[in-house]
Amino acid sequence: MSAVKETFGNPFSSQFMRMRQAGPFHLVIFGASGDLTQRKLIPALFNLFLDGYAADQFSIVGFARREKSDEQFRAEMGASVRQYSRRQPESEEQLQQFLAHLHYVSGSFENEAGYYHLKDRLKALCLSYQMPSNALFYLATPPDAFPDIIRNLHRGGLVSPVFDVDGWTRIVVEKPFGRDTATAWELNGTIHAAFRERQVYRIDHYLGKETVQNILVFRLGNSIFEPLWNRRYIDHVQITVAESLGVGSRAGYFEQAGIIRDMIQSHILQVFTLIAMEPPATFDATAIRDEKVKVLKSLHLPSPEQVPFQVVRGQYSPGSLGGEPVPGYLQEAGIAPNSSTETYVALKLTIDNWRWSGVPFYIRTGKRLPKRVTDVAIVFKEPPHMIFDEAGRGSRHTNLLRLRLQPQEGISLSFGAKAPGPTVKVAPVHMDFMYASSFGASSTEAYERLILDALTGDSTLFAREDEVELSWSLVDRIVANWQSTKLHSYSAGGWGPEAADDLLKRDARDWLRL
Ligand code: BG6
């Protein structure tokens, strides 16, 4: 059986998911007892199985420290499917059919011995499924385990072409990818000692969201907006990623990361690059990622003196959400009582290129904000010569395009219209596209799409090494100047510190109400 081809057609076409089948594969999940495996990966794989994307010849091998039999692993993963899958199995038999493809190998990440067992097990599975040794290794562990796993996969002879002659080997690396440029660079070095770049899939689940993929289709599949997509017509852009949840049970991780590493370096800069990049010449992984890298290279890195004026950091204090009192960050379990970790960041970014010169991108993200909403607002300039008097004019946000990435996914366009009446009053009106009413509810989860892409060898929606390193340079510059950036407090359930409003007020602008 031949290995699956490395590239496919347009990954954004609606037929794309339906056309594809993953071919024979082994998917080895490191961190098989973890939260991500239970909540996201196994349910996603079950849904791919239901939709027929997986051929009959596939195995999913869990690898983790704890001793466990295949049966135990299957029972646990069956419970995850029942609890977290977007669709329930039609019958117990159907669930069992899926679970029969699950296997378990116990081993420590640091010790080579487990990897020899894994290799033996994969060989045995190749024989029983009569399939080549195509293997996707998925690192769903805490990041400190990544280097050991990668080295041991290599030493254990699991990375092709050593592993076998007729199979492919790929690796999916979860975020966080390093904690600064130096560690990302080091991790890339460790990976490249074992894998070629084309075998590496750095996952960012935001790129698996339909609405995020639609940014490119919206921009480049239409002729209406692209002519306006530049400094001549756009006044500024606002990107908001708000969450009502607090730090939850992830205190250990979050204390180290803070929201700048957790959200800005990854998800938000991904959305930002899709909004700001130049149109690629073709629709393939290299062309798209080249353009993303180009715009990241044009990003103006604030000087140490600029950081305190362009970046606002905050931490939530006790407050209330949905009428319920909620604790402050310092009162959450596992948080140091004097922690200065930020749970909110607002920043102003500028891009030094022809398209965006003079157009600020204002970004804000925070935990314990009033609601969960991810929104990109393109605020257009006012008409160059306004013939209506001040009293008759609409707000500064009259000409506005909003990409609602989640929830209530859709796009709305606002413009000024004459409000009925004897005087001329310009009032903003809206045209709305809602995914749910046009296409029905989204039929796939981000992880389904991305796992299928990795299984079929399409890396378009994964970050390349240079992209990740460049996104860290911005974060490094900001974090290096945290000392001079005051940590503001904001009440849980509010829209962040006042200083974030001042950031825009200084430019005679304000945040949109969401
Ligand atoms: C994760 C972050 O990557 O994304 C979390 O680590 C965050 O802190 C989550 O809550 C947000 O994802 P989504 O898909 O709910 O917007």
Short mmCIF file of C-alpha atoms and ligand atoms in Angstrom, two decimals:
data_model
loop_
_atom_site.label_atom_id
_atom_site.label_comp_id
_atom_site.label_asym_id
_atom_site.label_seq_id
_atom_site.Cartn_x
_atom_site.Cartn_y
_atom_site.Cartn_z
CA MET A 1 0.00 0.00 0.00
CA SER A 2 1.39 3.40 -0.90
CA ALA A 3 1.81 6.22 1.56
CA VAL A 4 -0.69 9.08 1.47
CA LYS A 5 0.33 12.02 -0.72
CA GLU A 6 1.88 15.01 1.06
CA THR A 7 -0.44 17.64 -0.40
CA PHE A 8 -4.09 17.94 -1.30
CA GLY A 9 -6.35 20.45 -3.00
CA ASN A 10 -7.88 23.59 -1.60
CA PRO A 11 -8.29 22.86 2.09
CA PHE A 12 -11.04 25.43 2.50
CA SER A 13 -13.44 24.00 -0.05
CA SER A 14 -16.59 22.61 1.50
CA GLN A 15 -16.08 19.31 -0.29
CA PHE A 16 -12.61 18.95 1.11
CA MET A 17 -13.50 17.16 4.32
CA ARG A 18 -15.89 14.86 2.54
CA MET A 19 -13.45 13.90 -0.21
CA ARG A 20 -10.66 12.87 2.05
CA GLN A 21 -9.91 9.66 3.81
CA ALA A 22 -7.00 9.32 6.10
CA GLY A 23 -5.67 6.05 4.66
CA PRO A 24 -4.08 3.51 6.99
CA PHE A 25 -2.46 5.05 10.04
CA HIS A 26 -1.22 4.56 13.57
CA LEU A 27 -1.86 7.52 15.80
CA VAL A 28 0.26 7.39 18.94
CA ILE A 29 -0.88 9.76 21.67
CA PHE A 30 1.72 10.67 24.29
CA GLY A 31 -0.13 11.82 27.37
CA ALA A 32 -2.95 9.35 26.89
CA SER A 33 -4.30 9.85 30.40
CA GLY A 34 -4.47 13.63 30.07
CA ASP A 35 -7.30 16.04 29.78
CA LEU A 36 -6.68 16.93 26.15
CA THR A 37 -6.82 13.29 25.09
CA GLN A 38 -10.08 12.71 26.90
CA ARG A 39 -11.88 15.93 26.08
CA LYS A 40 -10.68 16.65 22.57
CA LEU A 41 -8.55 14.04 20.81
CA ILE A 42 -10.54 10.84 21.36
CA PRO A 43 -13.92 12.50 20.73
CA ALA A 44 -12.48 14.07 17.55
CA LEU A 45 -11.18 10.69 16.38
CA PHE A 46 -14.52 9.09 17.14
CA ASN A 47 -16.27 11.69 14.98
CA LEU A 48 -13.79 11.15 12.13
CA PHE A 49 -14.52 7.44 12.45
CA LEU A 50 -18.29 8.06 12.34
CA ASP A 51 -17.93 10.15 9.20
CA GLY A 52 -15.86 7.49 7.48
CA TYR A 53 -12.65 9.54 7.29
CA ALA A 54 -10.65 6.72 8.80
CA ALA A 55 -10.08 3.63 6.69
CA ASP A 56 -10.59 0.26 8.40
CA GLN A 57 -6.86 -0.06 8.86
CA PHE A 58 -5.99 2.24 11.73
CA SER A 59 -4.89 2.05 15.29
CA ILE A 60 -4.83 4.60 18.08
CA VAL A 61 -2.16 3.82 20.61
CA GLY A 62 -2.18 5.55 23.97
CA PHE A 63 1.22 5.93 25.59
CA ALA A 64 1.51 7.07 29.22
CA ARG A 65 3.22 6.23 32.49
CA ARG A 66 0.43 4.42 34.24
CA GLU A 67 0.15 0.64 33.84
CA LYS A 68 -3.08 -0.17 32.07
CA SER A 69 -4.49 -2.89 29.86
CA ASP A 70 -5.95 -2.24 26.43
CA GLU A 71 -9.37 -3.04 27.92
CA GLN A 72 -9.00 -0.47 30.67
CA PHE A 73 -7.87 2.17 28.20
CA ARG A 74 -10.81 1.38 25.93
CA ALA A 75 -13.28 1.61 28.80
CA GLU A 76 -11.88 5.01 29.85
CA MET A 77 -11.92 6.36 26.32
CA GLY A 78 -15.43 5.00 25.79
CA ALA A 79 -16.49 7.10 28.77
CA SER A 80 -14.76 10.16 27.22
CA VAL A 81 -16.66 9.67 23.99
CA ARG A 82 -19.93 9.47 25.94
CA GLN A 83 -19.08 12.57 27.93
CA TYR A 84 -17.39 14.87 25.42
CA SER A 85 -18.19 13.84 21.86
CA ARG A 86 -20.38 16.25 19.89
CA ARG A 87 -22.30 13.20 18.68
CA GLN A 88 -23.25 10.15 20.67
CA PRO A 89 -22.72 6.64 19.28
CA GLU A 90 -25.81 5.25 17.60
CA SER A 91 -25.33 1.95 19.40
CA GLU A 92 -23.02 0.27 21.87
CA GLU A 93 -21.83 -1.92 19.01
CA GLN A 94 -20.74 1.10 17.00
CA LEU A 95 -18.81 2.47 19.95
CA GLN A 96 -17.14 -0.92 20.49
CA GLN A 97 -16.16 -1.04 16.82
CA PHE A 98 -14.29 2.23 17.30
CA LEU A 99 -12.79 1.25 20.64
CA ALA A 100 -11.45 -1.99 19.18
CA HIS A 101 -8.91 0.18 17.32
CA LEU A 102 -7.53 1.53 20.61
CA HIS A 103 -4.42 0.09 22.24
CA TYR A 104 -2.25 1.04 25.14
CA VAL A 105 1.46 0.95 25.88
CA SER A 106 2.79 2.01 29.24
CA GLY A 107 6.18 3.61 29.55
CA SER A 108 7.94 6.60 30.98
CA PHE A 109 8.66 9.45 28.59
CA GLU A 110 12.30 9.64 29.72
CA ASN A 111 13.16 5.98 29.47
CA GLU A 112 14.01 4.33 26.16
CA ALA A 113 12.58 0.95 27.17
CA GLY A 114 8.96 2.01 26.64
CA TYR A 115 9.77 3.11 23.10
CA TYR A 116 11.06 -0.35 22.20
CA HIS A 117 7.76 -1.78 23.45
CA LEU A 118 5.95 0.81 21.40
CA LYS A 119 7.89 -0.13 18.30
CA ASP A 120 7.15 -3.82 18.82
CA ARG A 121 3.51 -3.05 19.35
CA LEU A 122 3.30 -0.94 16.18
CA LYS A 123 4.99 -3.70 14.20
CA ALA A 124 2.49 -6.22 15.51
CA LEU A 125 -0.37 -3.87 14.64
CA CYS A 126 1.01 -3.41 11.11
CA LEU A 127 0.83 -7.18 10.72
CA SER A 128 -2.63 -7.60 12.16
CA TYR A 129 -4.09 -4.68 10.17
CA GLN A 130 -2.01 -5.56 7.09
CA MET A 131 -0.85 -1.98 6.75
CA PRO A 132 2.32 0.06 6.29
CA SER A 133 3.95 1.71 9.26
CA ASN A 134 2.43 5.17 8.77
CA ALA A 135 2.67 6.80 12.16
CA LEU A 136 1.51 10.12 13.54
CA PHE A 137 2.97 10.87 16.96
CA TYR A 138 0.88 13.31 18.93
CA LEU A 139 2.55 15.13 21.83
CA ALA A 140 -0.34 15.85 24.18
CA THR A 141 1.86 16.01 27.28
CA PRO A 142 3.08 18.97 29.33
CA PRO A 143 5.78 20.68 27.26
CA ASP A 144 8.67 19.70 29.54
CA ALA A 145 8.21 16.12 28.30
CA PHE A 146 8.53 17.06 24.58
CA PRO A 147 12.34 16.85 24.26
CA ASP A 148 12.59 13.41 25.92
CA ILE A 149 9.81 12.00 23.78
CA ILE A 150 11.31 13.34 20.57
CA ARG A 151 14.80 12.07 21.38
CA ASN A 152 13.53 8.66 22.40
CA LEU A 153 11.36 8.28 19.32
CA HIS A 154 14.50 8.88 17.32
CA ARG A 155 16.74 6.62 19.42
CA GLY A 156 14.10 3.92 19.49
CA GLY A 157 14.11 3.87 15.68
CA LEU A 158 10.51 4.99 15.37
CA VAL A 159 11.09 7.87 12.98
CA SER A 160 11.03 6.91 9.31
CA PRO A 161 12.86 6.00 7.20
CA VAL A 162 14.45 4.00 10.04
CA PHE A 163 11.17 2.68 11.38
CA ASP A 164 10.13 1.05 8.16
CA VAL A 165 10.57 1.43 4.46
CA ASP A 166 7.11 2.09 3.17
CA GLY A 167 5.49 4.35 5.73
CA TRP A 168 5.44 8.00 6.70
CA THR A 169 6.14 9.47 10.11
CA ARG A 170 4.78 12.79 11.33
CA ILE A 171 4.66 14.53 14.65
CA VAL A 172 2.05 16.88 16.11
CA VAL A 173 3.32 19.25 18.78
CA GLU A 174 0.81 20.94 21.06
CA LYS A 175 1.19 24.42 22.46
CA PRO A 176 2.90 26.01 24.28
CA PHE A 177 5.76 25.75 21.82
CA GLY A 178 8.54 27.01 24.10
CA ARG A 179 8.18 29.94 26.48
CA ASP A 180 10.32 32.45 24.58
CA THR A 181 12.35 32.70 21.38
CA ALA A 182 15.34 30.88 22.85
CA THR A 183 13.34 27.87 24.09
CA ALA A 184 11.27 27.72 20.89
CA TRP A 185 14.51 27.74 18.92
CA GLU A 186 15.92 25.00 21.12
CA LEU A 187 12.77 22.90 20.75
CA ASN A 188 12.88 23.36 16.98
CA GLY A 189 16.50 22.15 17.12
CA THR A 190 15.52 19.06 19.11
CA ILE A 191 12.72 18.30 16.68
CA HIS A 192 14.93 18.77 13.63
CA ALA A 193 17.51 16.37 14.98
CA ALA A 194 14.84 13.69 14.48
CA PHE A 195 12.29 15.02 11.97
CA ARG A 196 12.34 17.05 8.81
CA GLU A 197 10.26 20.25 8.92
CA ARG A 198 7.70 18.77 6.52
CA GLN A 199 6.99 16.04 9.08
CA VAL A 200 6.25 18.55 11.84
CA TYR A 201 2.74 19.82 12.67
CA ARG A 202 2.70 22.58 15.33
CA ILE A 203 -0.93 22.71 16.24
CA ASP A 204 -2.95 25.79 17.11
CA HIS A 205 -6.58 24.82 17.48
CA TYR A 206 -7.77 28.31 16.45
CA LEU A 207 -6.71 27.49 12.90
CA GLY A 208 -9.09 24.53 12.98
CA LYS A 209 -12.06 26.80 13.60
CA GLU A 210 -14.23 27.32 10.53
CA THR A 211 -14.58 31.03 11.23
CA VAL A 212 -10.82 31.52 11.43
CA GLN A 213 -10.32 29.69 8.13
CA ASN A 214 -13.09 31.82 6.69
CA ILE A 215 -11.00 34.97 7.24
CA LEU A 216 -8.97 34.03 4.17
CA VAL A 217 -11.95 32.98 2.11
CA PHE A 218 -13.74 36.17 3.01
CA ARG A 219 -10.73 38.30 2.14
CA LEU A 220 -9.45 36.49 -0.92
CA GLY A 221 -12.50 34.74 -2.34
CA ASN A 222 -14.42 38.00 -2.83
CA SER A 223 -13.65 41.14 -4.77
CA ILE A 224 -15.64 43.48 -2.55
CA PHE A 225 -13.44 43.97 0.48
CA GLU A 226 -9.86 43.38 -0.57
CA PRO A 227 -9.60 46.78 -2.35
CA LEU A 228 -10.57 48.42 0.95
CA TRP A 229 -8.23 46.28 3.05
CA ASN A 230 -5.48 48.85 3.60
CA ARG A 231 -4.45 52.10 5.24
CA ARG A 232 -6.47 54.22 2.80
CA TYR A 233 -9.81 52.94 4.05
CA ILE A 234 -9.21 51.25 7.37
CA ASP A 235 -8.85 53.43 10.44
CA HIS A 236 -7.89 50.66 12.83
CA VAL A 237 -8.57 47.03 13.72
CA GLN A 238 -9.70 45.62 17.07
CA ILE A 239 -9.19 41.97 17.98
CA THR A 240 -10.92 40.77 21.13
CA VAL A 241 -10.64 37.31 22.64
CA ALA A 242 -12.62 37.40 25.86
CA GLU A 243 -13.33 34.51 28.18
CA SER A 244 -15.64 34.40 31.16
CA LEU A 245 -13.80 31.42 32.65
CA GLY A 246 -11.06 31.96 35.19
CA VAL A 247 -7.89 29.97 35.50
CA GLY A 248 -9.81 26.85 36.53
CA SER A 249 -7.72 23.82 37.39
CA ARG A 250 -4.72 24.95 35.31
CA ALA A 251 -3.06 27.11 37.96
CA GLY A 252 0.35 25.44 37.65
CA TYR A 253 0.54 26.02 33.92
CA PHE A 254 -1.04 29.45 33.92
CA GLU A 255 1.20 30.86 36.65
CA GLN A 256 4.17 30.13 34.39
CA ALA A 257 2.57 31.21 31.14
CA GLY A 258 0.32 34.18 31.85
CA ILE A 259 -2.16 35.20 29.20
CA ILE A 260 0.48 36.68 26.93
CA ARG A 261 2.03 33.26 26.34
CA ASP A 262 -1.22 31.36 26.61
CA MET A 263 -3.25 33.39 24.11
CA ILE A 264 -1.29 36.14 22.39
CA GLN A 265 1.75 34.25 21.16
CA SER A 266 -0.44 31.57 19.63
CA HIS A 267 -4.14 32.05 18.87
CA ILE A 268 -4.25 35.82 18.66
CA LEU A 269 -1.17 36.25 16.50
CA GLN A 270 -2.57 33.57 14.19
CA VAL A 271 -5.80 35.52 13.76
CA PHE A 272 -3.79 38.73 13.40
CA THR A 273 -1.60 37.33 10.61
CA LEU A 274 -4.61 36.07 8.65
CA ILE A 275 -6.14 39.55 8.82
CA ALA A 276 -2.92 41.39 7.99
CA MET A 277 -1.03 39.13 5.56
CA GLU A 278 -0.68 39.81 1.86
CA PRO A 279 -2.62 37.57 -0.54
CA PRO A 280 -0.57 34.44 -1.28
CA ALA A 281 0.03 33.55 -4.93
CA THR A 282 -1.35 30.05 -4.52
CA PHE A 283 -3.30 28.15 -1.94
CA ASP A 284 -0.74 25.85 -0.47
CA ALA A 285 1.06 25.48 2.81
CA THR A 286 4.29 27.13 1.69
CA ALA A 287 2.73 30.13 0.00
CA ILE A 288 0.38 30.85 2.88
CA ARG A 289 2.98 30.41 5.56
CA ASP A 290 5.48 32.55 3.63
CA GLU A 291 2.98 35.41 3.72
CA LYS A 292 2.25 34.92 7.41
CA VAL A 293 5.95 35.04 8.15
CA LYS A 294 6.35 38.17 6.03
CA VAL A 295 3.77 40.10 8.01
CA LEU A 296 5.25 38.94 11.31
CA LYS A 297 8.59 40.26 10.10
CA SER A 298 6.96 43.62 9.40
CA LEU A 299 5.48 43.83 12.88
CA HIS A 300 6.90 46.84 14.68
CA LEU A 301 8.50 45.60 17.89
CA PRO A 302 7.82 48.25 20.54
CA SER A 303 10.94 49.74 22.03
CA PRO A 304 11.46 49.26 25.80
CA GLU A 305 10.24 52.84 26.28
CA GLN A 306 7.12 52.19 24.18
CA VAL A 307 6.06 49.00 25.97
CA PRO A 308 4.44 50.69 29.01
CA PHE A 309 2.46 52.95 26.64
CA GLN A 310 1.41 50.27 24.20
CA VAL A 311 0.74 47.37 26.54
CA VAL A 312 -1.66 47.13 29.46
CA ARG A 313 -1.54 44.14 31.74
CA GLY A 314 -4.12 43.23 34.32
CA GLN A 315 -5.12 40.62 36.84
CA TYR A 316 -8.69 39.92 37.96
CA SER A 317 -9.78 40.70 41.48
CA PRO A 318 -12.94 39.28 43.12
CA GLY A 319 -16.12 40.24 41.33
CA SER A 320 -19.28 38.69 39.99
CA LEU A 321 -20.34 36.93 36.83
CA GLY A 322 -23.92 36.09 35.92
CA GLY A 323 -24.99 37.35 39.33
CA GLU A 324 -22.67 34.91 41.15
CA PRO A 325 -19.68 36.06 43.18
CA VAL A 326 -16.37 34.81 41.78
CA PRO A 327 -12.95 34.84 43.45
CA GLY A 328 -10.03 36.94 42.30
CA TYR A 329 -6.99 35.36 40.65
CA LEU A 330 -5.00 35.44 43.89
CA GLN A 331 -7.74 33.53 45.67
CA GLU A 332 -7.83 30.71 43.10
CA ALA A 333 -6.46 27.30 44.15
CA GLY A 334 -2.79 26.85 43.39
CA ILE A 335 -2.01 30.53 42.78
CA ALA A 336 0.79 32.19 44.75
CA PRO A 337 -0.75 34.80 47.08
CA ASN A 338 1.56 37.49 45.69
CA SER A 339 1.46 36.31 42.07
CA SER A 340 2.00 38.98 39.44
CA THR A 341 0.89 36.77 36.55
CA GLU A 342 -1.31 38.67 34.11
CA THR A 343 -4.77 37.40 33.22
CA TYR A 344 -5.50 40.30 30.87
CA VAL A 345 -3.48 42.05 28.19
CA ALA A 346 -4.41 44.89 25.87
CA LEU A 347 -1.91 46.09 23.33
CA LYS A 348 -1.44 48.28 20.36
CA LEU A 349 0.45 46.80 17.43
CA THR A 350 1.60 48.52 14.30
CA ILE A 351 2.94 47.10 11.07
CA ASP A 352 5.74 48.68 9.11
CA ASN A 353 4.65 48.05 5.54
CA TRP A 354 2.80 49.84 2.76
CA ARG A 355 -0.55 48.23 3.40
CA TRP A 356 -0.77 48.97 7.09
CA SER A 357 1.42 51.97 7.78
CA GLY A 358 -0.37 54.14 10.36
CA VAL A 359 -3.16 51.62 11.05
CA PRO A 360 -3.09 50.41 14.65
CA PHE A 361 -4.25 46.94 15.59
CA TYR A 362 -5.66 46.98 19.12
CA ILE A 363 -5.74 43.60 20.78
CA ARG A 364 -7.30 42.59 24.07
CA THR A 365 -7.70 39.27 25.77
CA GLY A 366 -8.58 38.30 29.30
CA LYS A 367 -9.97 35.73 31.67
CA ARG A 368 -13.06 36.46 33.75
CA LEU A 369 -14.43 39.05 31.35
CA PRO A 370 -18.22 39.34 31.09
CA LYS A 371 -18.60 36.78 28.31
CA ARG A 372 -16.88 34.42 25.93
CA VAL A 373 -16.48 36.21 22.64
CA THR A 374 -13.86 36.30 19.89
CA ASP A 375 -14.36 39.16 17.51
CA VAL A 376 -12.37 41.02 14.86
CA ALA A 377 -13.60 44.52 14.09
CA ILE A 378 -12.38 46.37 11.03
CA VAL A 379 -13.22 50.02 11.64
CA PHE A 380 -13.27 52.02 8.43
CA LYS A 381 -12.33 55.67 8.15
CA GLU A 382 -14.93 58.36 8.16
CA PRO A 383 -15.78 59.84 4.76
CA PRO A 384 -13.08 62.33 3.74
CA HIS A 385 -15.53 65.19 3.45
CA MET A 386 -18.60 65.06 5.64
CA ILE A 387 -21.53 67.19 4.57
CA PHE A 388 -23.75 66.28 7.51
CA ASP A 389 -23.36 68.33 10.62
CA GLU A 390 -22.00 66.88 13.87
CA ALA A 391 -25.44 66.39 15.40
CA GLY A 392 -26.59 64.42 12.40
CA ARG A 393 -23.62 62.06 12.26
CA GLY A 394 -23.50 58.51 13.46
CA SER A 395 -20.89 57.14 15.84
CA ARG A 396 -17.21 56.71 15.05
CA HIS A 397 -17.93 53.04 14.42
CA THR A 398 -20.53 53.56 11.71
CA ASN A 399 -18.55 51.95 8.88
CA LEU A 400 -17.65 48.73 10.53
CA LEU A 401 -17.05 45.15 9.53
CA ARG A 402 -17.17 42.59 12.28
CA LEU A 403 -15.98 39.03 11.96
CA ARG A 404 -17.60 37.18 14.82
CA LEU A 405 -15.35 34.17 15.28
CA GLN A 406 -17.30 32.76 18.24
CA PRO A 407 -19.97 32.32 19.49
CA GLN A 408 -22.87 33.32 17.19
CA GLU A 409 -20.43 32.88 14.36
CA GLY A 410 -20.94 35.25 11.49
CA ILE A 411 -20.03 38.51 9.84
CA SER A 412 -21.79 41.84 10.07
CA LEU A 413 -21.37 45.01 8.13
CA SER A 414 -22.52 48.32 9.53
CA PHE A 415 -22.98 51.51 7.60
CA GLY A 416 -24.80 54.80 7.98
CA ALA A 417 -28.36 55.29 6.76
CA LYS A 418 -30.75 58.18 7.04
CA ALA A 419 -32.89 57.69 10.07
CA PRO A 420 -36.49 58.47 9.05
CA GLY A 421 -37.63 61.90 10.12
CA PRO A 422 -37.70 65.54 9.07
CA THR A 423 -33.98 66.13 9.79
CA VAL A 424 -30.93 64.39 8.37
CA LYS A 425 -29.65 62.04 10.99
CA VAL A 426 -27.16 59.32 10.08
CA ALA A 427 -27.82 56.16 12.05
CA PRO A 428 -25.79 52.94 11.87
CA VAL A 429 -27.62 49.95 10.38
CA HIS A 430 -26.37 46.38 10.09
CA MET A 431 -26.28 43.60 7.53
CA ASP A 432 -25.76 40.23 9.08
CA PHE A 433 -24.55 36.83 7.93
CA MET A 434 -24.96 34.06 10.50
CA TYR A 435 -23.27 30.70 9.95
CA ALA A 436 -26.06 28.89 11.73
CA SER A 437 -28.82 30.22 9.50
CA SER A 438 -26.86 30.02 6.23
CA PHE A 439 -25.12 26.69 6.68
CA GLY A 440 -26.64 25.12 9.79
CA ALA A 441 -24.60 24.61 12.92
CA SER A 442 -20.90 23.91 12.37
CA SER A 443 -20.48 20.24 11.74
CA THR A 444 -16.89 19.78 12.81
CA GLU A 445 -14.73 20.53 15.80
CA ALA A 446 -11.36 22.23 15.30
CA TYR A 447 -9.49 19.10 16.38
CA GLU A 448 -11.30 16.91 13.86
CA ARG A 449 -10.20 19.10 11.03
CA LEU A 450 -6.61 19.42 12.24
CA ILE A 451 -6.10 15.74 13.03
CA LEU A 452 -7.42 14.84 9.60
CA ASP A 453 -5.07 17.38 8.02
CA ALA A 454 -2.08 15.90 9.84
CA LEU A 455 -3.14 12.38 8.86
CA THR A 456 -3.42 13.38 5.21
CA GLY A 457 -0.18 15.38 5.20
CA ASP A 458 -1.58 18.88 4.81
CA SER A 459 0.32 21.38 6.95
CA THR A 460 -1.42 24.56 5.73
CA LEU A 461 -3.19 25.08 9.05
CA PHE A 462 -0.14 24.41 11.21
CA ALA A 463 2.57 26.84 12.26
CA ARG A 464 5.98 26.68 10.64
CA GLU A 465 9.17 26.97 12.69
CA ASP A 466 9.99 30.54 11.61
CA GLU A 467 6.40 31.65 12.29
CA VAL A 468 6.57 30.41 15.86
CA GLU A 469 9.96 31.94 16.52
CA LEU A 470 8.87 35.32 15.13
CA SER A 471 5.73 35.38 17.24
CA TRP A 472 7.88 34.85 20.29
CA SER A 473 10.02 37.88 19.49
CA LEU A 474 7.05 40.16 20.12
CA VAL A 475 6.20 38.39 23.37
CA ASP A 476 9.85 38.47 24.48
CA ARG A 477 10.05 42.20 23.89
CA ILE A 478 6.94 42.81 25.98
CA VAL A 479 7.82 40.42 28.78
CA ALA A 480 11.35 41.83 29.04
CA ASN A 481 9.70 45.13 29.94
CA TRP A 482 7.02 43.82 32.31
CA GLN A 483 8.80 45.48 35.24
CA SER A 484 8.05 48.90 33.82
CA THR A 485 4.45 47.94 32.93
CA LYS A 486 2.11 48.33 35.86
CA LEU A 487 -0.06 45.35 36.77
CA HIS A 488 -3.59 46.76 36.94
CA SER A 489 -6.38 45.07 38.76
CA TYR A 490 -9.86 44.63 37.26
CA SER A 491 -12.99 43.17 38.77
CA ALA A 492 -13.92 39.70 37.59
CA GLY A 493 -16.95 40.12 35.34
CA GLY A 494 -15.81 43.53 34.04
CA TRP A 495 -14.21 44.47 30.73
CA GLY A 496 -10.67 44.82 32.07
CA PRO A 497 -8.69 47.67 33.60
CA GLU A 498 -9.47 51.30 32.85
CA ALA A 499 -5.93 51.65 31.54
CA ALA A 500 -7.04 49.55 28.55
CA ASP A 501 -9.68 52.19 27.73
CA ASP A 502 -7.06 54.89 28.10
CA LEU A 503 -4.84 53.08 25.60
CA LEU A 504 -7.44 53.81 22.91
CA LYS A 505 -8.58 57.14 24.29
CA ARG A 506 -5.06 58.48 23.84
CA ASP A 507 -5.58 57.84 20.12
CA ALA A 508 -9.11 59.36 20.23
CA ARG A 509 -10.68 55.92 19.80
CA ASP A 510 -12.61 53.50 21.97
CA TRP A 511 -13.28 49.78 22.27
CA LEU A 512 -16.38 48.47 20.66
CA ARG A 513 -19.07 47.25 22.98
CA LEU A 514 -19.46 43.49 22.48
C1 BG6 B 1 -6.30 27.36 25.02
C2 BG6 B 1 -5.80 28.16 26.18
O1 BG6 B 1 -5.27 27.16 24.09
O2 BG6 B 1 -7.38 28.07 24.41
C3 BG6 B 1 -6.92 28.38 27.19
O3 BG6 B 1 -4.73 27.46 26.80
C4 BG6 B 1 -8.11 29.02 26.51
O4 BG6 B 1 -6.49 29.18 28.27
C5 BG6 B 1 -8.50 28.26 25.25
O5 BG6 B 1 -9.19 29.00 27.43
C6 BG6 B 1 -9.54 29.02 24.46
O6 BG6 B 1 -10.00 28.21 23.41
P1 BG6 B 1 -11.47 28.39 22.81
O7 BG6 B 1 -11.50 27.45 21.66
O8 BG6 B 1 -12.41 28.04 23.91
O9 BG6 B 1 -11.58 29.83 22.42
#
